[in-house]
Coordinates of C-alpha atoms and ligand atoms in Angstrom, one line a residue:
M1 CA 22.1 -8.5 -64.6
P2 CA 21.1 -11.9 -65.9
K3 CA 22.0 -12.4 -69.5
T4 CA 19.7 -15.3 -70.4
P5 CA 15.9 -15.0 -71.0
N6 CA 15.5 -17.6 -68.3
G7 CA 17.4 -15.3 -65.9
F8 CA 15.4 -12.4 -67.0
I9 CA 12.1 -14.1 -66.2
K10 CA 13.5 -15.2 -62.8
Q11 CA 14.4 -11.6 -62.1
L12 CA 10.9 -10.5 -63.1
N13 CA 9.5 -13.1 -60.8
N14 CA 11.7 -11.9 -58.1
R15 CA 10.6 -8.3 -58.6
K16 CA 7.0 -9.4 -58.6
K17 CA 7.5 -11.3 -55.3
Q18 CA 9.2 -8.3 -53.7
L19 CA 6.4 -5.9 -54.8
T20 CA 3.8 -8.3 -53.5
V21 CA 5.5 -8.7 -50.1
L22 CA 5.9 -4.9 -49.8
Y23 CA 2.3 -4.3 -50.7
E24 CA 1.1 -7.0 -48.3
I25 CA 3.3 -5.8 -45.5
S26 CA 2.3 -2.1 -45.9
K27 CA -1.3 -3.2 -45.9
Q28 CA -0.7 -5.2 -42.8
L29 CA 1.0 -2.4 -41.0
A30 CA -1.6 0.1 -42.0
S31 CA -4.7 -2.0 -41.4
T32 CA -4.6 -2.5 -37.6
I33 CA -3.8 -0.5 -34.6
D34 CA -2.7 -3.7 -32.9
F35 CA 1.0 -3.0 -33.5
S36 CA 2.3 -6.3 -32.1
A37 CA -0.1 -8.4 -34.3
S38 CA 0.7 -6.5 -37.4
I39 CA 4.5 -6.8 -36.9
H40 CA 4.1 -10.5 -36.4
S41 CA 2.2 -11.1 -39.6
S42 CA 4.6 -8.8 -41.5
L43 CA 7.6 -10.9 -40.4
K44 CA 5.7 -14.0 -41.4
L45 CA 4.9 -12.6 -44.8
L46 CA 8.5 -11.6 -45.3
A47 CA 9.7 -15.1 -44.5
T48 CA 7.2 -17.0 -46.6
Y49 CA 7.5 -14.9 -49.8
L50 CA 11.3 -14.4 -49.8
D51 CA 12.6 -17.8 -48.6
I52 CA 13.8 -16.3 -45.4
Q53 CA 14.4 -18.9 -42.7
R54 CA 14.4 -16.6 -39.8
T55 CA 13.7 -13.0 -39.3
A56 CA 13.5 -10.9 -36.2
L57 CA 13.0 -7.4 -35.1
F58 CA 15.4 -6.3 -32.4
V59 CA 14.1 -3.3 -30.6
F60 CA 16.4 -0.9 -28.7
E61 CA 15.7 -0.8 -25.0
P62 CA 17.1 2.5 -23.6
A63 CA 17.2 1.2 -20.1
T64 CA 19.8 -1.4 -20.8
K65 CA 21.0 0.1 -24.1
E66 CA 20.5 -3.3 -25.8
F67 CA 18.8 -4.4 -28.9
V68 CA 16.4 -7.2 -27.8
I69 CA 14.2 -9.5 -29.9
H70 CA 10.6 -8.3 -29.5
Y71 CA 9.2 -9.9 -32.6
A72 CA 10.5 -12.9 -34.5
Y73 CA 9.7 -15.6 -37.0
G74 CA 11.4 -19.0 -37.1
F75 CA 13.0 -18.7 -33.6
T76 CA 12.1 -21.0 -30.7
H77 CA 11.2 -19.5 -27.4
E78 CA 14.6 -20.1 -25.9
E79 CA 16.4 -18.7 -28.9
R80 CA 14.3 -15.5 -28.6
Q81 CA 15.2 -15.2 -25.0
K82 CA 18.9 -15.2 -25.8
G83 CA 18.6 -12.6 -28.6
R84 CA 19.9 -9.4 -27.1
Y85 CA 22.9 -7.4 -28.2
K86 CA 24.6 -4.4 -26.8
L87 CA 25.2 -1.3 -28.9
G88 CA 28.1 -2.3 -31.2
E89 CA 28.0 -5.9 -30.3
G90 CA 27.7 -8.5 -33.1
I91 CA 26.1 -7.7 -36.4
T92 CA 22.9 -6.5 -34.8
G93 CA 24.7 -4.2 -32.4
K94 CA 26.9 -2.8 -35.1
V95 CA 23.9 -2.0 -37.4
G96 CA 22.3 -0.5 -34.3
K97 CA 25.3 1.7 -33.6
S98 CA 26.2 2.7 -37.2
G99 CA 22.7 2.9 -38.7
V100 CA 24.1 1.3 -41.8
P101 CA 22.9 -2.1 -43.2
I102 CA 25.3 -5.0 -43.0
V103 CA 25.2 -8.1 -45.3
L104 CA 27.1 -11.3 -44.6
P105 CA 27.0 -13.2 -47.8
D106 CA 28.1 -16.3 -46.0
V107 CA 28.0 -16.4 -42.2
Q108 CA 30.6 -19.2 -42.3
D109 CA 33.3 -16.8 -43.3
E110 CA 32.4 -14.3 -40.8
P111 CA 34.1 -13.8 -37.5
M112 CA 31.7 -11.0 -36.6
F113 CA 28.8 -13.4 -36.7
M114 CA 28.1 -14.3 -33.1
N115 CA 25.0 -16.4 -33.5
K116 CA 24.0 -16.0 -29.9
T117 CA 20.7 -17.6 -30.4
G118 CA 22.6 -20.8 -31.0
K119 CA 20.6 -22.2 -33.9
E120 CA 22.6 -24.8 -35.8
L121 CA 23.2 -23.2 -39.1
K122 CA 23.8 -24.8 -42.4
K123 CA 26.8 -22.6 -42.5
D124 CA 27.9 -23.2 -46.0
N125 CA 25.0 -21.4 -47.7
L126 CA 23.3 -19.0 -45.3
S127 CA 23.5 -15.2 -45.7
Y128 CA 22.6 -12.7 -43.0
I129 CA 21.2 -9.3 -43.5
A130 CA 20.5 -6.7 -40.9
V131 CA 19.0 -3.2 -41.6
P132 CA 18.3 -0.4 -39.2
V133 CA 14.8 0.9 -38.4
K134 CA 15.0 4.6 -37.8
I135 CA 12.8 7.2 -36.3
D136 CA 14.1 10.8 -36.6
R137 CA 17.4 9.4 -37.8
K138 CA 17.9 7.5 -34.6
V139 CA 18.1 3.7 -34.8
V140 CA 15.2 2.3 -32.7
A141 CA 15.4 -1.2 -34.0
V142 CA 17.2 -3.6 -36.2
L143 CA 15.5 -5.9 -38.7
S144 CA 17.4 -9.0 -39.5
A145 CA 16.9 -11.9 -41.9
Q146 CA 18.7 -15.1 -42.5
K147 CA 18.4 -16.3 -46.0
L148 CA 19.5 -19.4 -47.8
L149 CA 21.9 -18.6 -50.6
T150 CA 20.7 -19.4 -54.0
E151 CA 22.4 -18.9 -57.3
D152 CA 20.3 -15.9 -58.2
S153 CA 20.6 -14.2 -54.8
S154 CA 21.1 -10.5 -55.0
F155 CA 22.2 -9.0 -51.8
E156 CA 21.6 -5.5 -53.1
E157 CA 18.0 -6.3 -53.8
D158 CA 17.5 -8.0 -50.5
V159 CA 19.0 -5.0 -48.6
N160 CA 16.8 -2.6 -50.6
L161 CA 13.7 -4.6 -49.9
L162 CA 14.4 -5.0 -46.2
S163 CA 15.3 -1.3 -45.9
M164 CA 11.9 -0.4 -47.4
I165 CA 10.2 -2.8 -45.0
A166 CA 12.2 -1.3 -42.1
T167 CA 10.9 2.1 -43.2
L168 CA 7.4 0.9 -43.1
I169 CA 8.0 -0.7 -39.7
G170 CA 9.5 2.6 -38.5
Q171 CA 6.4 4.5 -39.5
A172 CA 4.2 1.9 -37.8
M173 CA 6.3 2.3 -34.7
I174 CA 5.9 6.1 -34.7
L175 CA 2.2 5.6 -35.0
N176 CA 2.2 3.1 -32.3
Q177 CA 4.2 5.4 -30.0
R178 CA 1.6 8.1 -30.6
I179 CA -1.3 5.8 -29.9
E180 CA 0.5 4.5 -26.8
K181 CA 1.2 8.0 -25.6
Q182 CA -2.4 9.0 -26.2
R183 CA -3.6 5.9 -24.3
Q184 CA -1.3 6.8 -21.4
D185 CA -2.5 10.4 -21.4
M186 CA -6.0 9.2 -21.4
E187 CA -5.4 6.8 -18.6
H188 CA -3.7 9.6 -16.7
E189 CA -6.6 12.0 -17.4
K190 CA -9.0 9.3 -16.3
S191 CA -7.3 8.7 -13.0
V192 CA -7.2 12.4 -12.4
L193 CA -10.9 12.7 -13.1
I194 CA -11.7 9.8 -10.9
K195 CA -9.7 11.3 -8.1
E196 CA -11.4 14.6 -8.6
L197 CA -14.8 13.0 -8.6
K198 CA -14.0 11.1 -5.5
S199 CA -12.8 14.2 -3.6
K200 CA -15.7 16.1 -5.0
Y201 CA -18.3 13.6 -3.8
R202 CA -16.6 13.1 -0.5
P203 CA -18.3 15.8 1.4
E204 CA -15.5 17.9 2.9
N205 CA -17.4 19.0 5.9
I206 CA -18.2 15.5 7.1
I207 CA -15.3 14.3 9.0
G208 CA -14.5 10.6 9.5
I209 CA -12.5 7.6 8.4
S210 CA -14.2 4.8 10.2
P211 CA -15.8 2.1 8.1
G212 CA -19.2 3.2 9.3
I213 CA -18.7 6.7 8.0
E214 CA -17.1 5.4 4.8
E215 CA -20.2 3.4 4.1
V216 CA -22.3 6.6 4.6
F217 CA -20.1 8.4 2.1
E218 CA -20.6 5.6 -0.4
I219 CA -24.4 5.8 -0.1
I220 CA -24.3 9.6 -0.4
D221 CA -22.3 9.2 -3.5
R222 CA -24.8 6.8 -5.0
V223 CA -28.1 8.5 -4.1
S224 CA -27.0 12.1 -4.7
P225 CA -27.5 12.0 -8.5
T226 CA -31.0 10.4 -8.1
K227 CA -34.3 11.6 -6.8
A228 CA -34.7 8.7 -4.5
T229 CA -36.3 9.4 -1.1
V230 CA -33.8 8.9 1.7
L231 CA -34.5 8.0 5.3
L232 CA -31.8 8.9 7.8
R233 CA -31.7 6.9 11.0
G234 CA -29.6 7.4 14.0
E235 CA -29.2 9.0 17.4
S236 CA -29.4 12.7 17.9
G237 CA -26.2 14.5 17.0
T238 CA -24.8 11.8 14.7
G239 CA -24.9 14.1 11.6
K240 CA -28.2 13.2 10.0
E241 CA -28.9 16.8 8.9
L242 CA -25.3 17.2 7.7
V243 CA -25.8 14.2 5.5
A244 CA -29.1 15.4 4.2
R245 CA -27.5 18.6 3.1
A246 CA -24.6 16.8 1.6
I247 CA -27.0 14.8 -0.5
H248 CA -28.8 17.9 -1.7
F249 CA -25.7 19.8 -2.5
H250 CA -24.2 17.0 -4.4
S251 CA -27.4 16.4 -6.4
P252 CA -28.6 18.0 -9.6
R253 CA -30.9 20.0 -7.4
A254 CA -28.0 21.8 -5.7
G255 CA -28.9 25.1 -7.2
K256 CA -32.5 24.9 -5.9
P257 CA -33.7 25.3 -2.4
F258 CA -33.0 23.0 0.5
V259 CA -35.8 23.5 3.0
K260 CA -35.8 22.0 6.5
M261 CA -38.7 21.3 8.7
N262 CA -38.5 20.0 12.2
C263 CA -41.7 18.0 12.5
A264 CA -41.5 17.6 16.3
A265 CA -41.5 21.3 17.0
L266 CA -45.1 22.1 16.2
P267 CA -48.6 21.0 17.0
D268 CA -50.6 19.4 14.2
T269 CA -52.4 22.3 12.6
L270 CA -49.3 24.5 12.6
L271 CA -47.1 21.7 11.3
E272 CA -49.5 21.1 8.4
S273 CA -49.8 24.8 7.7
E274 CA -46.0 25.0 7.7
L275 CA -45.7 22.0 5.3
F276 CA -48.5 22.7 2.9
G277 CA -49.2 26.4 3.5
H278 CA -52.6 27.9 4.1
E279 CA -55.1 30.3 2.6
K280 CA -56.2 33.5 4.4
G281 CA -58.6 32.6 7.2
A282 CA -57.9 28.9 7.1
F283 CA -57.8 28.9 10.9
T284 CA -57.8 31.4 13.7
G285 CA -54.8 33.7 13.2
A286 CA -54.3 32.9 9.5
F287 CA -54.5 36.5 8.5
E288 CA -52.6 36.1 5.3
A289 CA -52.2 33.3 2.7
K290 CA -48.9 31.5 3.1
K291 CA -46.8 29.2 1.0
G292 CA -45.9 25.9 2.7
R293 CA -42.4 24.4 2.7
F294 CA -43.3 21.9 0.0
E295 CA -44.0 24.9 -2.3
L296 CA -40.8 26.6 -1.2
A297 CA -38.8 23.5 -1.8
N298 CA -40.1 23.1 -5.4
E299 CA -37.4 21.6 -7.7
G300 CA -35.2 21.3 -4.6
T301 CA -35.2 19.1 -1.5
I302 CA -37.3 19.1 1.6
F303 CA -35.7 17.7 4.8
L304 CA -38.3 16.4 7.2
D305 CA -36.5 16.0 10.5
E306 CA -38.0 13.9 13.4
I307 CA -40.5 12.3 11.0
G308 CA -41.4 9.8 13.7
E309 CA -43.1 12.5 15.7
I310 CA -45.9 13.4 13.3
S311 CA -49.6 12.6 13.9
L312 CA -51.5 10.0 11.9
S313 CA -53.5 12.7 10.2
T314 CA -50.4 14.6 9.0
Q315 CA -48.9 11.3 8.0
A316 CA -51.9 10.7 5.7
K317 CA -51.4 14.1 4.0
L318 CA -47.7 13.5 3.7
L319 CA -48.3 10.2 2.1
R320 CA -50.5 11.8 -0.5
V321 CA -47.8 14.4 -1.4
I322 CA -45.3 11.6 -1.8
Q323 CA -47.5 9.5 -4.0
E324 CA -49.3 12.1 -6.0
K325 CA -46.8 15.0 -5.7
R326 CA -49.7 17.3 -5.1
F327 CA -51.7 18.8 -2.2
E328 CA -53.9 21.7 -1.2
R329 CA -53.1 24.5 1.1
L330 CA -55.0 24.5 4.4
G331 CA -58.4 26.0 3.8
G332 CA -57.8 26.1 0.1
N333 CA -59.2 24.0 -2.8
K334 CA -56.6 24.7 -5.5
T335 CA -54.4 21.7 -6.0
I336 CA -50.7 22.5 -6.1
E337 CA -48.2 20.3 -7.8
V338 CA -44.6 20.2 -6.8
D339 CA -41.4 18.5 -7.7
V340 CA -39.6 17.9 -4.4
R341 CA -37.1 15.4 -3.3
I342 CA -37.8 14.1 0.2
I343 CA -35.1 13.3 2.8
A344 CA -36.5 12.3 6.2
A345 CA -34.7 11.7 9.4
T346 CA -35.6 10.1 12.7
N347 CA -34.2 8.9 15.9
S348 CA -37.3 7.0 16.8
D349 CA -38.1 3.3 16.3
L350 CA -40.5 3.5 13.3
E351 CA -40.9 -0.2 13.2
K352 CA -42.2 -0.2 16.7
G353 CA -44.3 2.7 15.8
I354 CA -45.9 0.6 13.1
K355 CA -46.6 -2.2 15.5
D356 CA -48.1 0.3 18.0
R357 CA -50.2 1.8 15.2
V358 CA -48.8 5.2 15.6
F359 CA -46.9 5.2 12.3
R360 CA -48.4 4.3 9.0
E361 CA -46.8 1.3 7.4
D362 CA -47.4 2.6 3.8
L363 CA -45.7 5.9 4.7
Y364 CA -42.8 4.0 6.2
Y365 CA -42.2 2.1 2.9
R366 CA -42.5 5.3 0.9
L367 CA -39.9 7.0 3.0
N368 CA -37.6 4.0 3.5
V369 CA -36.5 3.8 -0.1
V370 CA -32.8 4.4 0.7
P371 CA -32.2 4.0 4.4
I372 CA -28.9 5.4 5.8
F373 CA -27.9 4.5 9.3
M374 CA -25.7 7.0 11.1
P375 CA -23.5 5.2 13.5
A376 CA -23.2 6.6 17.1
L377 CA -19.9 8.2 17.8
R378 CA -19.0 5.7 20.5
E379 CA -19.2 3.0 17.8
R380 CA -16.6 4.7 15.7
K381 CA -14.0 6.0 18.2
E382 CA -11.4 6.2 15.4
D383 CA -13.2 9.3 14.2
V384 CA -12.9 11.1 17.6
P385 CA -9.3 12.4 17.2
L386 CA -10.1 13.7 13.7
L387 CA -13.3 15.4 14.9
V388 CA -11.5 16.9 17.9
E389 CA -8.8 18.3 15.7
H390 CA -11.4 19.6 13.3
F391 CA -13.4 21.4 15.9
L392 CA -10.3 22.6 17.8
T393 CA -9.0 24.2 14.6
R394 CA -12.3 25.8 13.9
F395 CA -13.0 27.2 17.4
N396 CA -9.4 28.3 17.9
K397 CA -9.9 30.3 14.7
E398 CA -13.3 31.6 15.8
H399 CA -12.1 32.7 19.2
G400 CA -8.7 33.9 18.2
K401 CA -6.8 31.2 20.1
S402 CA -4.2 28.6 19.4
L403 CA -4.8 26.0 22.0
K404 CA -3.4 22.5 21.8
L405 CA -4.7 19.4 23.4
S406 CA -2.7 17.3 25.9
G407 CA -2.4 13.6 25.4
H408 CA -4.4 13.0 28.5
A409 CA -7.2 15.2 27.3
M410 CA -7.3 13.4 23.9
E411 CA -7.3 10.0 25.8
F412 CA -10.3 11.2 27.7
M413 CA -12.1 12.3 24.6
I414 CA -11.5 8.9 23.0
N415 CA -12.6 7.0 26.1
Y416 CA -15.7 9.1 26.7
N417 CA -18.8 7.5 25.3
W418 CA -20.4 10.6 23.8
P419 CA -24.1 10.1 24.5
G420 CA -24.8 13.3 22.6
N421 CA -22.6 12.2 19.7
V422 CA -20.8 14.7 17.5
R423 CA -23.0 17.6 18.6
E424 CA -21.8 17.0 22.1
L425 CA -18.2 16.8 21.1
E426 CA -18.6 20.0 19.1
N427 CA -20.1 21.9 22.0
M428 CA -17.6 20.5 24.4
I429 CA -14.6 21.7 22.3
E430 CA -16.1 25.1 21.9
R431 CA -16.7 25.5 25.6
T432 CA -13.3 24.2 26.4
V433 CA -11.6 26.6 23.9
I434 CA -13.5 29.5 25.5
M435 CA -12.8 28.5 29.1
T436 CA -9.2 27.3 28.9
K437 CA -6.7 29.9 30.2
G438 CA -3.3 28.3 29.4
S439 CA -2.1 27.2 26.0
V440 CA -2.8 23.6 26.5
I441 CA -6.1 21.9 27.1
D442 CA -5.8 19.3 29.8
V443 CA -8.3 16.9 31.2
T444 CA -9.1 19.3 34.0
D445 CA -10.1 22.0 31.5
I446 CA -12.8 19.9 30.0
P447 CA -16.2 21.0 31.3
L448 CA -18.3 18.2 32.6
P449 CA -20.9 17.0 32.4
V450 CA -21.6 18.3 29.0
V451 CA -25.0 16.7 28.7
S452 CA -27.2 17.0 31.8
G453 CA -28.1 13.8 33.5
E454 CA -25.3 12.0 31.7
T455 CA -22.8 12.2 34.6
E456 CA -22.9 8.5 35.4
K457 CA -22.2 7.6 31.8
I458 CA -19.3 10.0 31.7
T459 CA -17.8 8.5 34.8
A460 CA -18.1 5.1 33.4
A461 CA -16.4 6.2 30.3
L462 CA -13.5 7.9 32.0
P463 CA -10.2 6.1 32.4
Q464 CA -9.4 5.5 36.1
Q465 CA -6.6 8.0 36.2
A466 CA -8.7 10.7 34.5
I467 CA -11.5 10.2 37.0
F468 CA -9.0 10.7 39.8
E469 CA -7.6 13.8 38.1
H470 CA -10.8 15.3 37.2
Y471 CA -13.2 14.7 40.0
K472 CA -11.3 13.6 43.0
L473 CA -8.1 15.5 43.1
D474 CA -9.4 18.5 45.1
S475 CA -11.7 16.6 47.3
V476 CA -9.1 13.9 48.0
I477 CA -6.7 16.6 49.1
E478 CA -9.4 18.2 51.2
D479 CA -10.3 14.9 52.8
M480 CA -6.7 14.3 53.6
E481 CA -6.2 17.7 55.0
K482 CA -9.3 17.6 57.2
S483 CA -8.5 14.2 58.7
R484 CA -4.9 15.3 59.4
I485 CA -6.2 18.4 61.2
I486 CA -8.6 16.4 63.2
D487 CA -5.9 14.0 64.0
A488 CA -3.5 16.7 65.1
L489 CA -6.2 18.4 67.2
K490 CA -6.9 15.1 68.9
K491 CA -3.3 14.4 69.6
T492 CA -2.7 17.9 71.1
G493 CA -5.8 17.8 73.2
G494 CA -7.3 20.6 71.1
V495 CA -4.4 23.0 71.5
K496 CA -4.4 24.9 68.2
A497 CA -0.9 26.3 68.6
K498 CA 0.6 22.9 69.1
A499 CA -1.5 21.4 66.4
A500 CA -0.5 24.1 63.9
R501 CA 3.1 23.5 64.7
M502 CA 2.6 19.8 64.2
L503 CA 1.0 20.4 60.8
G504 CA 3.6 22.9 59.8
I505 CA 1.2 25.8 59.3
T506 CA 0.4 29.0 61.1
Q507 CA -2.2 29.3 63.8
R508 CA -4.1 31.7 61.6
Q509 CA -4.1 29.1 58.7
L510 CA -5.3 26.4 61.0
G511 CA -8.1 28.6 62.3
Y512 CA -9.2 29.3 58.8
K513 CA -9.2 25.6 57.9
I514 CA -11.1 24.6 61.0
L515 CA -13.8 27.0 59.9
K516 CA -13.7 25.8 56.3
Y517 CA -14.0 22.2 57.3
R518 CA -16.5 23.0 60.1
I519 CA -14.5 21.0 62.5
E520 CA -16.4 20.8 65.7
I521 CA -14.2 20.5 68.6
E522 CA -15.8 18.6 71.4
V523 CA -16.7 20.5 74.6
D524 CA -14.1 19.3 77.1
A525 CA -11.1 20.7 78.8
A526 CA -9.0 20.6 75.7
V527 CA -11.5 22.5 73.7
R528 CA -12.0 25.0 76.3
T529 CA -8.2 25.6 76.2
V530 CA -8.5 26.0 72.5
D531 CA -11.4 28.4 72.9
R532 CA -9.6 30.5 75.4
E533 CA -6.7 31.0 73.0
Ligands
ADP601 N1 -19.0 13.6 10.7 C1 -19.1 14.9 11.1 N2 -18.1 15.7 10.8 C2 -18.2 17.0 11.2 N3 -19.2 17.5 11.9 C3 -20.3 16.7 12.2 C4 -20.2 15.4 11.8 N4 -21.4 14.8 12.3 C5 -22.1 15.7 12.9 N5 -21.4 16.9 12.9 C6 -21.8 18.2 13.5 O1 -22.5 17.9 14.7 C7 -23.7 18.6 14.8 C8 -24.9 17.8 14.8 O2 -25.1 17.2 13.6 P1 -26.5 17.0 13.0 O3 -26.4 16.8 11.5 O4 -27.4 18.2 13.3 O5 -27.0 15.7 13.7 P2 -28.5 15.1 13.8 O6 -29.3 15.7 12.7 O7 -28.2 13.6 13.6 O8 -29.0 15.4 15.2 C9 -23.7 19.6 13.7 O9 -23.1 20.8 14.1 C10 -22.8 18.9 12.6 O10 -22.2 19.9 11.8
MG602 MG1 -30.9 16.9 13.9

């Protein structure tokens, strides 16, 4: 305790400084959730108020069991890099291990002082203080300070003050850990949700990994939540209807009806009556009033398949429904309003239809808000094995079988050009599963041609070997057999017994084959001999 009034004032001043720095630091640590920034400014405050030359926070890293400088004031970059101590090593390591503060009144006298950071110290008047930062009684960091010795230095006060600051830092670290944990939890939750969303919006019944199909998935994902009209283009059997359903069932309208209309199937009047309904007596045979599909699809989705086939007069009516969302039943004058999402599909060249004036351009633009092009199966062969497996599993189950596919058969499937696309593949697998007797489907088990009139394309798509195996094997053998029999008969002058012996078969077998191949033996001596036998 200072005895002089001067000393007393100094002490008061010191106290004031200490309180101020405590207050400022606690404010700093409490005011921001940016932990790193608040520790930095706390160390800076500490240094400037208390004549501390250098101060650092060594944080325990469990992986290496070292206390490493994470935050520092008054250190150069290189010095900070070197600042790491093992448990029990140097002053920092000792404080870290024991959890008790250490004060070196004068580092010069201290063999324990390692000064790894290599700063040239004015050794004669520098003190070193290190206090532990604890969470749940475990040392998680060490706060150190190097202070110039002055005549009124009180190590006790310095240690007390630094210990209080260490407590504040400890609390801030707990808070930061919680925030960090929460952030990580949220990140995790977010990634789980995103994954879920992705798998949810990836229609599970649409098989494919090709870029072409991926693109389709992406569009489905984007248009499903909206009410936008979608126009599906692509060859028959590419999955247009499948996609239309996927869009509906992933849309907010999923709980409402999905109504399909094949526009190519009916003549004009019937089609219009199907679409818009009719009143009783609207036309011959309209004995009852009937709701049209637009009415049935209210609040849901209508799928207009083969839209390219409708007549100009039906196109005009359709255009009105799209534009005004209202229509009248055939033979009726009451206007009906509906809220229906439209998805149309076509395999025909609408653009050519416009040029040829069989398709209205305005209707085209109304329908073509979001076009989706379904790639032909032959343009995405990488999907074939997946589809084959998919349908094989399905039809095995349906028909109580457990057939496998040979490598050759798969090769054939991949090489085939699938004019009927996925529908053809689906049918082919079902027929094959039904027809195959063994346990493995081989090329020869595949029924061909699957689509009538497509034989040429099929042959073109077959690998050479498969063509041989599938088409030619039997006939090649027959051709060979026939020509060898003829040859033998010629050589033996038509004597069946000799010819049979030469061929290694019985006379009876030879006789049967002569009949089978309709071998006509020329009328001469030799034949007669044959005939007499
Ligand atoms: N990517 C696919 N994954 C699984 N099945 C498909 C796929 N594409 C089409 N199909 C199936 O092929 C058949 C024909 O599909 P569909 O949607 O009717 O074609 P489109 O309307 O283009 O003629 C349907 O049985 C459908 O389930
Ligand atoms: Mg279809």
